[in-house]
Amino acid sequence: MAEFFHRKLERSAIGFVLAIIGVSAIGGFVEIAPLFTIHETVETAPEMRVYTPLETAGRNIYIREGCYACHSQMIRTLRDEVERYGPYSLAVESKYDHPMLWGSKRTGPDLARLGGKYSDAWHVAHLINPREVVPQSVMPKYGWLMRNELRTEDLGQHLAALRVVGVPYTDAMIANASADAYGQANPDSPYASGVSERYGEATTMRAFDGQPGRLTEMDAVVAYLQVLGRLTDAAHRLPASTAR
Amino acid sequence: MVAGLTVAERQSAITISALVALCGLVMAIAGHDDLMGVHGVIILLCGLGGVFLVLSKYFEPEPSDERLAHYYDDPTKVGIVLALAWGVVGMFFGVWVAALLAWPDLTFDAAWASFGRIRPVHTSGVIFGFGGNALIATSFHVLQRTTRARLPDQFSPWFVLLGYNLFCVIAASGYLMGLTQSKEYAEPEWYADIWLVVVWVVYFLIYIRTLQRRKEPHIYVANWYYMAFILVVAVLHIVNNLAVPVSFGHAKSYSLFSGVQDAMTQWWYGHNAVAFFLTSGFLGMMYYYLPKRADRPIFSYRLSIISFWGITFMYMWAGSHHLHYTALPQWVQTLGMTFSVVLLVPSWASAGNALATLNGAWHKVRDDATLRFMMVAAVFYGLSTFEGSFMAIRAVNSLSHYTDWTVGHVHAGALGWVAMITFGSLYALVPWMWKVDQIYSPKLVEVHFWLALSGTVIYVFSMWNSGIIQGLMWRTYNSSGTLAFSFIDSVVAMHPYYIARTVGGLLFLLGAIVASYNVGMTIRTARARTAPQATGADQPALPGAGPALQPGE
């Protein structure tokens, strides 16, 4: 009977097309659709803040240079990972990550809890020449980050696009994006006050690349690296952060 | 190329090329202060190139109606050449990125040559450039033979082939400039994605139109697989690439999905790109060229049916095995693991079917390196699908994930299965396409076979070693209950394996260069032989005229 049915099916091109689409659609639908509706998928962390324009720019550079190919941002619920990197990653922590950067390979260590672990100066030296600070490192040098001025004039448009896909940026954040990017890396400038006003007092504001007055791609990348794992402390508040 | 088109087809070729050029112009203007402008200029030049190419031959006589008595193979021929060219380029970048992990300063302080930028050139160059062109070329060939129908027209295959290569050029040049959306194996930005959808729809239409004109009552197995490849890749591509561009003048876009939903969507795409791009399409190749070359019917038709529907149904569940122990809900991980394990049944059904087809033809496998390529491909297909199911088990995955083991597994599939079946199929196809008795040098096919096999074995063994060592070092505790190794200890331990991997990749690249030379020489000898006959088409070809015939002719 089944064989008879298939003999009929393989005589119909359209029938075959529909059968392929139908059969292949089931699995993805069952697994993906509920993730958007089941509220347990993503925990709530009401105090979680969004990326500042400077951090967004840094994240875009991180993506541009393909850092995700070697560094994951997802600590698994395994004892050794929690001991090595910190509390395991929660879904809420990448809620504003369009796209996510969980990664699939650790040629270098996981970066999900990198923020605050090293000084800005360490990051700058490491990005210019990783072997200056870690002699055995196989990471490439990113010297041009220090040489390139950061492009800020279109950051408002970036934030607006992010709002379309669901990140809660306010009109004020979008309108002041370029100024906020400059202000975050130049705390002595008149633009600085708006940053803490819009993104919270805890927002780090300093000359990340060590050169006040000049806004480089290095500023943006280091600002981004220093905020990894620090948008919310929800993961640290869990009882025992060991393997589930 | 152009001479084979009718005047109406030449006109549509000019119109479409002009439209492409216009799109390029609009992009160049809209994105003048963004890297998108560079892509606009590239697209503009490609469109203009198309217009001039057709115009230069526009007034040549139309092809005679006699063409309709033959299959239309010109796009297949160009596709074969493009596949080999991308293969060499993609594998060259592969050797380079491999070398960067052993000698990280091989980037010369140039942003474009940095690991993160040339790695996607390698992955996309090999998967989409080499694999994609081979799939398009062979699918056009197989489609016509198994339906006994000519392609529906002569322009749309060119649109698909050249349009697809324009996509590949945009993708690769974009990575070098830093244009990427960071979704692995789906890195090109929004406008490249939209263009690929247009190309892909035309590809599907060619397929369905030819199938409907078929003179065979049944649709042959290979076409099921090619159809599944075209259809499901379209669905995966569209859903995973849903994004909002910053503006129409910006190359940058933001994915519609975030965090855990994005991770699931990405690996649903990522794993099914393995299923429907790197497996289904190449199984289509295998189901035609292997029985053809072995001169034996498929071992079991029923097994083909089980295998086909099994793969089509089960693969789509398996993507979540990339996310074990992550923030993805546990039930989704478990579903992914379960289906990954069950997936072994249809996978081995195909591999077994292929090997059993060789029963009674094993002496040919011994003598014919082309058939041996296909046989080894089927073996590697079986091995790497077993390994894949094994690695999807949560406990195994806790060790293998994030390590080089995954890289080794991928390359067992990519080098051992995808590239081997492709080379085997191309070696079978090239003499048919250029109408010669055999390839220029069967000896060089033999050389290529051993280069490819030894390269694959060295590569896979070094990555197994490094991956398992890496995984074990990360989780080793010393007697006082603290982690025994720092992360950098594991990096240092990888060094010899990274060198071995580079050597393995280099051998494989050398094999691809040998293949390109062999195919190139086949084309040259075929041309040299047919050229004098073509000029004196109305005269009987005199024996002894033109270059000396090959032995055996």
Coordinates of N, CA, C and O in Angstrom, one line a residue, chain A residues 37-180:
Chain A
T37 N 6.7 31.9 22.3 CA 5.5 32.0 23.0 C 5.6 31.6 24.5 O 5.0 32.2 25.4
I38 N 6.4 30.6 24.7 CA 6.5 30.1 26.1 C 7.3 31.1 26.9 O 8.5 31.4 26.6
H39 N 6.8 31.6 28.0 CA 7.4 32.7 28.7 C 8.6 32.2 29.5 O 9.5 33.0 29.8
E40 N 8.7 30.9 29.7 CA 9.9 30.4 30.5 C 11.2 30.4 29.7 O 12.2 30.3 30.2
T41 N 11.0 30.6 28.4 CA 12.2 30.6 27.5 C 13.2 31.6 28.0 O 14.4 31.4 28.1
V42 N 12.8 32.8 28.2 CA 13.7 33.9 28.6 C 13.2 34.4 30.0 O 12.1 34.8 30.2
E43 N 14.2 34.3 30.9 CA 13.8 34.8 32.3 C 13.6 36.3 32.2 O 14.0 37.0 31.3
T44 N 13.0 36.9 33.3 CA 12.9 38.3 33.3 C 14.0 38.9 34.1 O 14.4 38.4 35.2
A45 N 14.5 40.0 33.7 CA 15.5 40.8 34.4 C 15.2 42.2 34.2 O 15.8 42.9 33.4
P46 N 14.3 42.7 35.1 CA 13.7 44.1 34.8 C 14.8 45.2 34.8 O 14.6 46.2 34.0
E47 N 15.9 45.0 35.5 CA 16.8 46.1 35.6 C 17.9 46.0 34.5 O 18.8 46.9 34.4
M48 N 17.7 45.1 33.6 CA 18.7 44.9 32.5 C 18.8 46.1 31.6 O 17.7 46.6 31.2
R49 N 20.0 46.6 31.3 CA 20.0 47.8 30.5 C 20.4 47.4 29.0 O 20.9 46.3 28.8
V50 N 20.2 48.3 28.1 CA 20.5 48.0 26.7 C 22.0 48.5 26.5 O 22.6 49.2 27.3
Y51 N 22.5 48.1 25.3 CA 23.9 48.5 25.0 C 23.9 50.0 24.7 O 22.9 50.5 24.0
T52 N 24.9 50.7 25.1 CA 25.0 52.1 24.7 C 25.4 52.2 23.2 O 25.8 51.2 22.7
P53 N 25.3 53.4 22.6 CA 25.7 53.5 21.2 C 27.1 53.1 21.0 O 27.5 52.4 20.0
L54 N 28.0 53.5 22.0 CA 29.4 53.1 21.8 C 29.6 51.6 21.9 O 30.4 51.0 21.1
E55 N 28.9 51.0 22.8 CA 29.0 49.5 22.9 C 28.4 48.8 21.7 O 28.9 47.8 21.2
T56 N 27.3 49.4 21.2 CA 26.7 48.8 19.9 C 27.7 48.9 18.8 O 27.9 47.9 18.0
A57 N 28.4 50.0 18.7 CA 29.4 50.2 17.6 C 30.5 49.2 17.9 O 31.0 48.6 16.9
G58 N 30.9 49.0 19.1 CA 32.0 48.0 19.4 C 31.6 46.6 19.1 O 32.3 45.8 18.5
R59 N 30.3 46.3 19.4 CA 29.8 45.0 19.0 C 29.8 44.8 17.5 O 30.1 43.7 17.0
N60 N 29.5 45.8 16.8 CA 29.5 45.7 15.3 C 30.9 45.5 14.8 O 31.1 44.7 13.8
I61 N 31.9 46.1 15.5 CA 33.3 45.9 15.0 C 33.7 44.4 15.4 O 34.4 43.7 14.6
Y62 N 33.3 44.0 16.6 CA 33.5 42.6 17.0 C 33.0 41.6 16.0 O 33.6 40.6 15.6
I63 N 31.8 41.9 15.4 CA 31.2 41.1 14.4 C 32.0 41.2 13.1 O 32.3 40.2 12.4
R64 N 32.3 42.5 12.8 CA 33.0 42.7 11.5 C 34.3 41.9 11.4 O 34.7 41.4 10.4
E65 N 35.0 41.9 12.6 CA 36.3 41.2 12.5 C 36.2 39.7 12.7 O 37.2 39.0 12.8
G66 N 35.0 39.2 12.9 CA 34.8 37.8 13.0 C 35.3 37.2 14.3 O 35.6 36.0 14.3
C67 N 35.2 38.0 15.4 CA 35.7 37.5 16.7 C 34.9 36.2 17.1 O 35.5 35.4 17.8
Y68 N 33.6 36.2 16.7 CA 32.8 35.1 17.1 C 33.3 33.7 16.6 O 32.9 32.7 17.1
A69 N 34.2 33.7 15.6 CA 34.7 32.5 15.0 C 35.6 31.7 16.0 O 35.7 30.5 15.9
C70 N 36.2 32.5 17.0 CA 37.1 31.8 17.9 C 36.7 32.0 19.4 O 37.3 31.3 20.2
H71 N 35.8 32.9 19.7 CA 35.4 33.1 21.1 C 33.9 32.9 21.2 O 33.1 33.5 20.5
S72 N 33.5 32.0 22.1 CA 32.1 31.8 22.4 C 31.7 32.8 23.4 O 32.5 33.5 24.1
Q73 N 30.4 33.1 23.5 CA 29.8 33.9 24.6 C 28.6 33.1 25.2 O 27.5 33.6 25.2
M74 N 28.9 31.9 25.6 CA 27.9 31.1 26.2 C 28.6 30.1 27.1 O 29.2 29.1 26.7
I75 N 28.4 30.3 28.4 CA 29.0 29.4 29.4 C 28.0 28.3 29.7 O 26.8 28.6 30.0
R76 N 28.4 27.1 29.5 CA 27.5 26.0 29.6 C 27.3 25.6 31.1 O 28.1 26.0 31.9
T77 N 26.3 24.8 31.4 CA 26.0 24.4 32.8 C 26.9 23.3 33.2 O 26.4 22.2 33.6
L78 N 28.2 23.4 33.0 CA 29.1 22.3 33.3 C 30.1 22.9 34.4 O 30.5 24.0 34.4
R79 N 30.5 22.0 35.3 CA 31.2 22.5 36.5 C 32.5 23.2 36.1 O 32.8 24.3 36.6
D80 N 33.3 22.6 35.2 CA 34.5 23.2 34.8 C 34.3 24.5 34.1 O 35.2 25.4 34.3
E81 N 33.3 24.7 33.4 CA 33.1 26.0 32.7 C 32.7 27.1 33.7 O 33.1 28.2 33.6
V82 N 31.8 26.7 34.7 CA 31.4 27.7 35.7 C 32.6 28.1 36.5 O 32.8 29.2 36.8
E83 N 33.5 27.1 36.8 CA 34.6 27.4 37.6 C 35.7 28.3 36.8 O 36.3 29.1 37.4
R84 N 35.7 28.0 35.6 CA 36.7 28.7 34.8 C 36.3 30.1 34.4 O 37.0 31.1 34.4
Y85 N 35.0 30.2 34.0 CA 34.5 31.5 33.5 C 33.6 32.3 34.3 O 33.5 33.5 34.2
G86 N 32.8 31.6 35.2 CA 31.8 32.3 36.0 C 30.4 31.6 35.8 O 30.3 30.6 35.1
P87 N 29.4 32.2 36.4 CA 28.1 31.6 36.4 C 27.6 31.3 35.0 O 27.9 32.1 34.1
Y88 N 26.9 30.2 34.8 CA 26.5 29.9 33.4 C 25.6 30.9 32.8 O 24.9 31.6 33.6
S89 N 25.5 31.0 31.5 CA 24.8 32.1 30.8 C 23.3 31.8 30.9 O 22.9 30.7 30.8
L90 N 22.6 32.9 31.1 CA 21.1 32.8 31.0 C 20.6 33.3 29.7 O 21.3 34.2 29.1
A91 N 19.4 32.9 29.3 CA 18.8 33.3 28.1 C 18.6 34.8 28.1 O 18.9 35.5 27.1
V92 N 18.3 35.4 29.2 CA 17.9 36.8 29.3 C 19.2 37.7 28.9 O 19.0 38.8 28.4
E93 N 20.4 37.1 29.2 CA 21.6 37.9 29.0 C 21.8 38.3 27.6 O 22.5 39.3 27.3
S94 N 21.3 37.5 26.6 CA 21.5 37.8 25.2 C 20.1 38.3 24.6 O 20.0 38.3 23.4
K95 N 19.2 38.8 25.5 CA 17.9 39.2 25.0 C 18.0 40.3 24.0 O 17.2 40.4 23.0
Y96 N 19.0 41.2 24.2 CA 19.1 42.3 23.2 C 20.2 42.1 22.2 O 20.6 43.0 21.5
D97 N 20.6 40.9 22.0 CA 21.7 40.5 21.1 C 21.1 40.2 19.7 O 20.6 39.1 19.5
H98 N 21.1 41.1 18.8 CA 20.6 40.8 17.4 C 21.8 40.9 16.5 O 22.2 42.0 16.1
P99 N 22.3 39.8 16.0 CA 22.1 38.4 16.4 C 22.8 38.0 17.6 O 23.6 38.8 18.1
M100 N 22.5 36.8 18.1 CA 23.3 36.3 19.3 C 24.7 36.0 18.8 O 25.0 35.8 17.6
L101 N 25.6 36.0 19.8 CA 27.0 35.7 19.5 C 27.5 34.5 20.3 O 28.6 34.6 20.9
W102 N 26.7 33.5 20.5 CA 27.0 32.4 21.4 C 28.3 31.7 20.8 O 29.0 31.1 21.6
G103 N 28.4 31.6 19.5 CA 29.6 31.0 19.0 C 29.5 29.5 19.0 O 28.6 28.9 19.5
S104 N 30.5 28.9 18.3 CA 30.5 27.4 18.2 C 31.9 26.9 18.4 O 32.1 25.7 18.3
K105 N 32.9 27.7 18.7 CA 34.2 27.2 18.8 C 35.0 28.1 19.8 O 34.8 29.3 19.8
R106 N 35.9 27.4 20.6 CA 36.7 28.2 21.4 C 38.2 27.9 21.1 O 38.9 27.1 21.6
T107 N 38.6 28.7 20.1 CA 40.1 28.7 19.8 C 40.7 29.6 20.9 O 41.8 29.3 21.3
G108 N 39.9 30.6 21.3 CA 40.3 31.4 22.5 C 39.2 31.1 23.5 O 38.2 30.5 23.3
P109 N 39.4 31.7 24.7 CA 38.5 31.4 25.8 C 37.1 32.0 25.6 O 36.9 32.9 24.7
D110 N 36.1 31.6 26.4 CA 34.8 32.2 26.4 C 34.8 33.6 26.9 O 35.6 33.9 27.8
L111 N 34.0 34.5 26.3 CA 34.0 35.9 26.7 C 32.7 36.4 27.4 O 32.6 37.5 27.7
A112 N 31.8 35.4 27.7 CA 30.5 35.8 28.3 C 30.7 36.6 29.6 O 29.8 37.5 29.9
R113 N 31.7 36.4 30.3 CA 31.9 37.1 31.6 C 33.2 38.0 31.6 O 33.8 38.1 32.6
L114 N 33.6 38.4 30.4 CA 34.8 39.1 30.3 C 34.8 40.5 31.0 O 35.9 40.9 31.5
G115 N 33.7 41.1 31.0 CA 33.6 42.5 31.4 C 34.2 42.7 32.8 O 33.8 42.0 33.8
G116 N 35.1 43.7 33.0 CA 35.7 43.9 34.3 C 36.8 43.0 34.7 O 37.4 43.2 35.8
K117 N 37.1 42.0 33.9 CA 38.1 41.0 34.3 C 39.5 41.6 34.2 O 40.4 41.3 35.0
Y118 N 39.7 42.3 33.1 CA 41.0 43.0 32.9 C 40.9 44.5 32.8 O 39.8 45.0 32.5
S119 N 42.0 45.2 32.8 CA 41.9 46.6 32.7 C 41.8 47.0 31.2 O 42.1 46.2 30.3
D120 N 41.4 48.3 31.0 CA 41.3 48.8 29.6 C 42.7 48.7 29.0 O 42.8 48.3 27.8
A121 N 43.7 49.0 29.7 CA 45.1 49.0 29.2 C 45.5 47.6 28.7 O 46.1 47.5 27.7
W122 N 45.1 46.6 29.5 CA 45.3 45.2 29.1 C 44.7 44.9 27.8 O 45.3 44.4 26.8
H123 N 43.4 45.3 27.6 CA 42.7 45.0 26.4 C 43.3 45.7 25.2 O 43.4 45.1 24.1
V124 N 43.7 47.0 25.4 CA 44.3 47.8 24.3 C 45.6 47.1 23.9 O 45.8 46.8 22.7
A125 N 46.4 46.7 24.8 CA 47.7 46.1 24.5 C 47.4 44.7 23.8 O 48.1 44.4 22.8
H126 N 46.5 44.0 24.3 CA 46.2 42.7 23.8 C 45.6 42.8 22.4 O 46.0 41.9 21.5
L127 N 44.8 43.8 22.1 CA 44.3 43.9 20.8 C 45.3 44.4 19.8 O 45.3 43.9 18.6
I128 N 46.2 45.2 20.2 CA 47.3 45.7 19.3 C 48.3 44.6 19.0 O 48.6 44.3 17.9
N129 N 48.7 43.8 20.0 CA 49.5 42.6 19.8 C 49.3 41.7 20.9 O 49.9 41.8 22.0
P130 N 48.5 40.6 20.7 CA 48.1 39.7 21.8 C 49.4 39.1 22.4 O 49.4 38.8 23.6
R131 N 50.4 38.9 21.7 CA 51.6 38.2 22.2 C 52.4 39.1 23.2 O 53.3 38.6 23.9
E132 N 52.1 40.4 23.2 CA 52.7 41.3 24.2 C 52.3 40.9 25.6 O 53.1 41.0 26.5
V133 N 51.0 40.5 25.7 CA 50.5 40.2 27.1 C 50.4 38.7 27.3 O 50.4 38.2 28.5
V134 N 50.1 37.9 26.2 CA 50.0 36.5 26.4 C 51.0 35.9 25.3 O 50.6 35.7 24.2
P135 N 52.2 35.6 25.7 CA 53.2 35.2 24.7 C 52.8 34.0 23.8 O 53.2 33.9 22.6
Q136 N 52.0 33.1 24.3 CA 51.7 31.9 23.5 C 50.4 32.1 22.7 O 50.0 31.1 22.0
S137 N 49.8 33.2 22.8 CA 48.5 33.4 22.1 C 48.6 33.3 20.6 O 49.7 33.5 20.0
V138 N 47.6 32.7 19.9 CA 47.5 32.6 18.5 C 46.5 33.6 17.9 O 46.2 33.5 16.7
M139 N 46.1 34.6 18.7 CA 45.2 35.6 18.2 C 45.8 36.6 17.2 O 47.0 36.9 17.4
P140 N 45.1 37.0 16.1 CA 45.7 38.0 15.3 C 45.9 39.3 15.9 O 45.2 39.6 17.0
K141 N 46.7 40.2 15.3 CA 46.8 41.6 15.9 C 45.7 42.4 15.2 O 45.3 42.2 14.1
Y142 N 45.2 43.4 16.0 CA 44.1 44.3 15.5 C 44.6 45.7 15.6 O 43.8 46.6 16.2
G143 N 45.7 46.0 15.1 CA 46.3 47.3 15.3 C 45.5 48.4 14.7 O 45.5 49.6 15.2
W144 N 44.7 48.1 13.6 CA 44.0 49.2 13.0 C 42.8 49.7 13.8 O 42.3 50.8 13.6
L145 N 42.4 49.0 14.9 CA 41.4 49.5 15.7 C 41.8 50.8 16.4 O 41.0 51.7 16.6
M146 N 43.1 50.9 16.7 CA 43.6 52.2 17.3 C 43.8 53.3 16.2 O 43.7 54.4 16.5
R147 N 44.0 52.9 15.0 CA 44.3 53.9 13.9 C 43.0 54.4 13.4 O 42.9 55.6 13.0
N148 N 41.9 53.6 13.3 CA 40.7 54.0 12.7 C 39.8 54.9 13.6 O 39.5 54.5 14.8
E149 N 39.4 56.1 13.1 CA 38.4 56.9 13.8 C 37.1 56.1 13.8 O 36.8 55.4 12.9
L150 N 36.3 56.2 14.9 CA 35.0 55.6 15.0 C 34.0 56.4 14.2 O 33.9 57.6 14.4
R151 N 33.2 55.7 13.4 CA 32.2 56.4 12.7 C 30.9 56.5 13.6 O 30.4 55.5 14.0
T152 N 30.5 57.7 13.9 CA 29.4 57.8 14.9 C 28.2 58.5 14.3 O 27.1 58.4 14.9
E153 N 28.3 59.1 13.2 CA 27.2 60.0 12.7 C 25.9 59.2 12.4 O 24.8 59.7 12.5
D154 N 26.0 57.9 12.1 CA 24.8 57.1 11.8 C 24.4 56.2 12.9 O 23.5 55.4 12.7
L155 N 24.9 56.4 14.1 CA 24.6 55.5 15.2 C 23.1 55.6 15.6 O 22.5 54.6 16.0
G156 N 22.5 56.8 15.4 CA 21.1 56.9 15.7 C 20.2 56.0 14.8 O 19.3 55.4 15.3
Q157 N 20.7 55.9 13.5 CA 19.9 55.0 12.6 C 20.1 53.6 13.1 O 19.2 52.8 13.0
H158 N 21.3 53.2 13.6 CA 21.5 51.8 14.1 C 20.6 51.5 15.2 O 19.9 50.5 15.3
L159 N 20.5 52.5 16.2 CA 19.6 52.3 17.3 C 18.1 52.2 16.9 O 17.4 51.4 17.4
A160 N 17.8 53.0 15.9 CA 16.4 53.0 15.4 C 16.1 51.6 14.8 O 15.0 51.0 15.0
A161 N 17.0 51.1 14.0 CA 16.8 49.7 13.4 C 16.7 48.7 14.5 O 15.9 47.8 14.4
L162 N 17.5 48.8 15.5 CA 17.4 47.9 16.6 C 16.1 48.0 17.4 O 15.6 47.0 17.8
R163 N 15.6 49.2 17.4 CA 14.3 49.3 18.1 C 13.2 48.6 17.2 O 12.3 48.0 17.8
V164 N 13.3 48.7 15.9 CA 12.3 48.0 15.1 C 12.3 46.5 15.4 O 11.3 45.8 15.4
V165 N 13.5 45.9 15.7 CA 13.6 44.4 15.9 C 13.3 44.1 17.4 O 13.4 43.0 17.8
G166 N 13.1 45.1 18.2 CA 12.6 44.8 19.6 C 13.5 45.3 20.7 O 13.2 45.0 21.9
V167 N 14.5 46.0 20.5 CA 15.3 46.6 21.6 C 14.7 47.9 22.1 O 14.5 48.8 21.3
P168 N 14.4 48.0 23.4 CA 13.7 49.2 23.8 C 14.5 50.5 23.9 O 14.7 51.0 25.0
Y169 N 15.0 51.0 22.8 CA 15.6 52.3 22.8 C 14.6 53.4 22.8 O 13.6 53.3 22.1
T170 N 14.8 54.4 23.6 CA 13.9 55.6 23.6 C 14.2 56.5 22.5 O 15.3 56.5 21.9
D171 N 13.3 57.5 22.3 CA 13.5 58.5 21.3 C 14.7 59.3 21.6 O 15.5 59.7 20.8
A172 N 14.9 59.6 22.9 CA 16.0 60.4 23.4 C 17.3 59.6 23.1 O 18.3 60.3 22.7
M173 N 17.4 58.3 23.3 CA 18.6 57.6 23.1 C 18.9 57.6 21.6 O 20.1 57.8 21.2
I174 N 17.9 57.5 20.7 CA 18.2 57.5 19.3 C 18.6 58.9 18.9 O 19.6 59.0 18.1
A175 N 18.0 59.9 19.4 CA 18.3 61.3 19.0 C 19.8 61.7 19.4 O 20.4 62.4 18.7
N176 N 20.2 61.2 20.6 CA 21.5 61.6 21.1 C 22.6 60.5 20.9 O 23.6 60.6 21.5
A177 N 22.3 59.6 20.0 CA 23.3 58.4 19.9 C 24.7 58.9 19.6 O 25.6 58.4 20.3
S178 N 24.9 59.7 18.7 CA 26.3 60.1 18.3 C 26.9 60.8 19.5 O 28.1 60.5 19.8
A179 N 26.2 61.8 20.1 CA 26.8 62.5 21.2 C 27.1 61.6 22.4 O 28.1 61.7 23.0
D180 N 26.2 60.6 22.6 CA 26.4 59.7 23.7 C 27.7 58.8 23.5 O 28.4 58.5 24.4

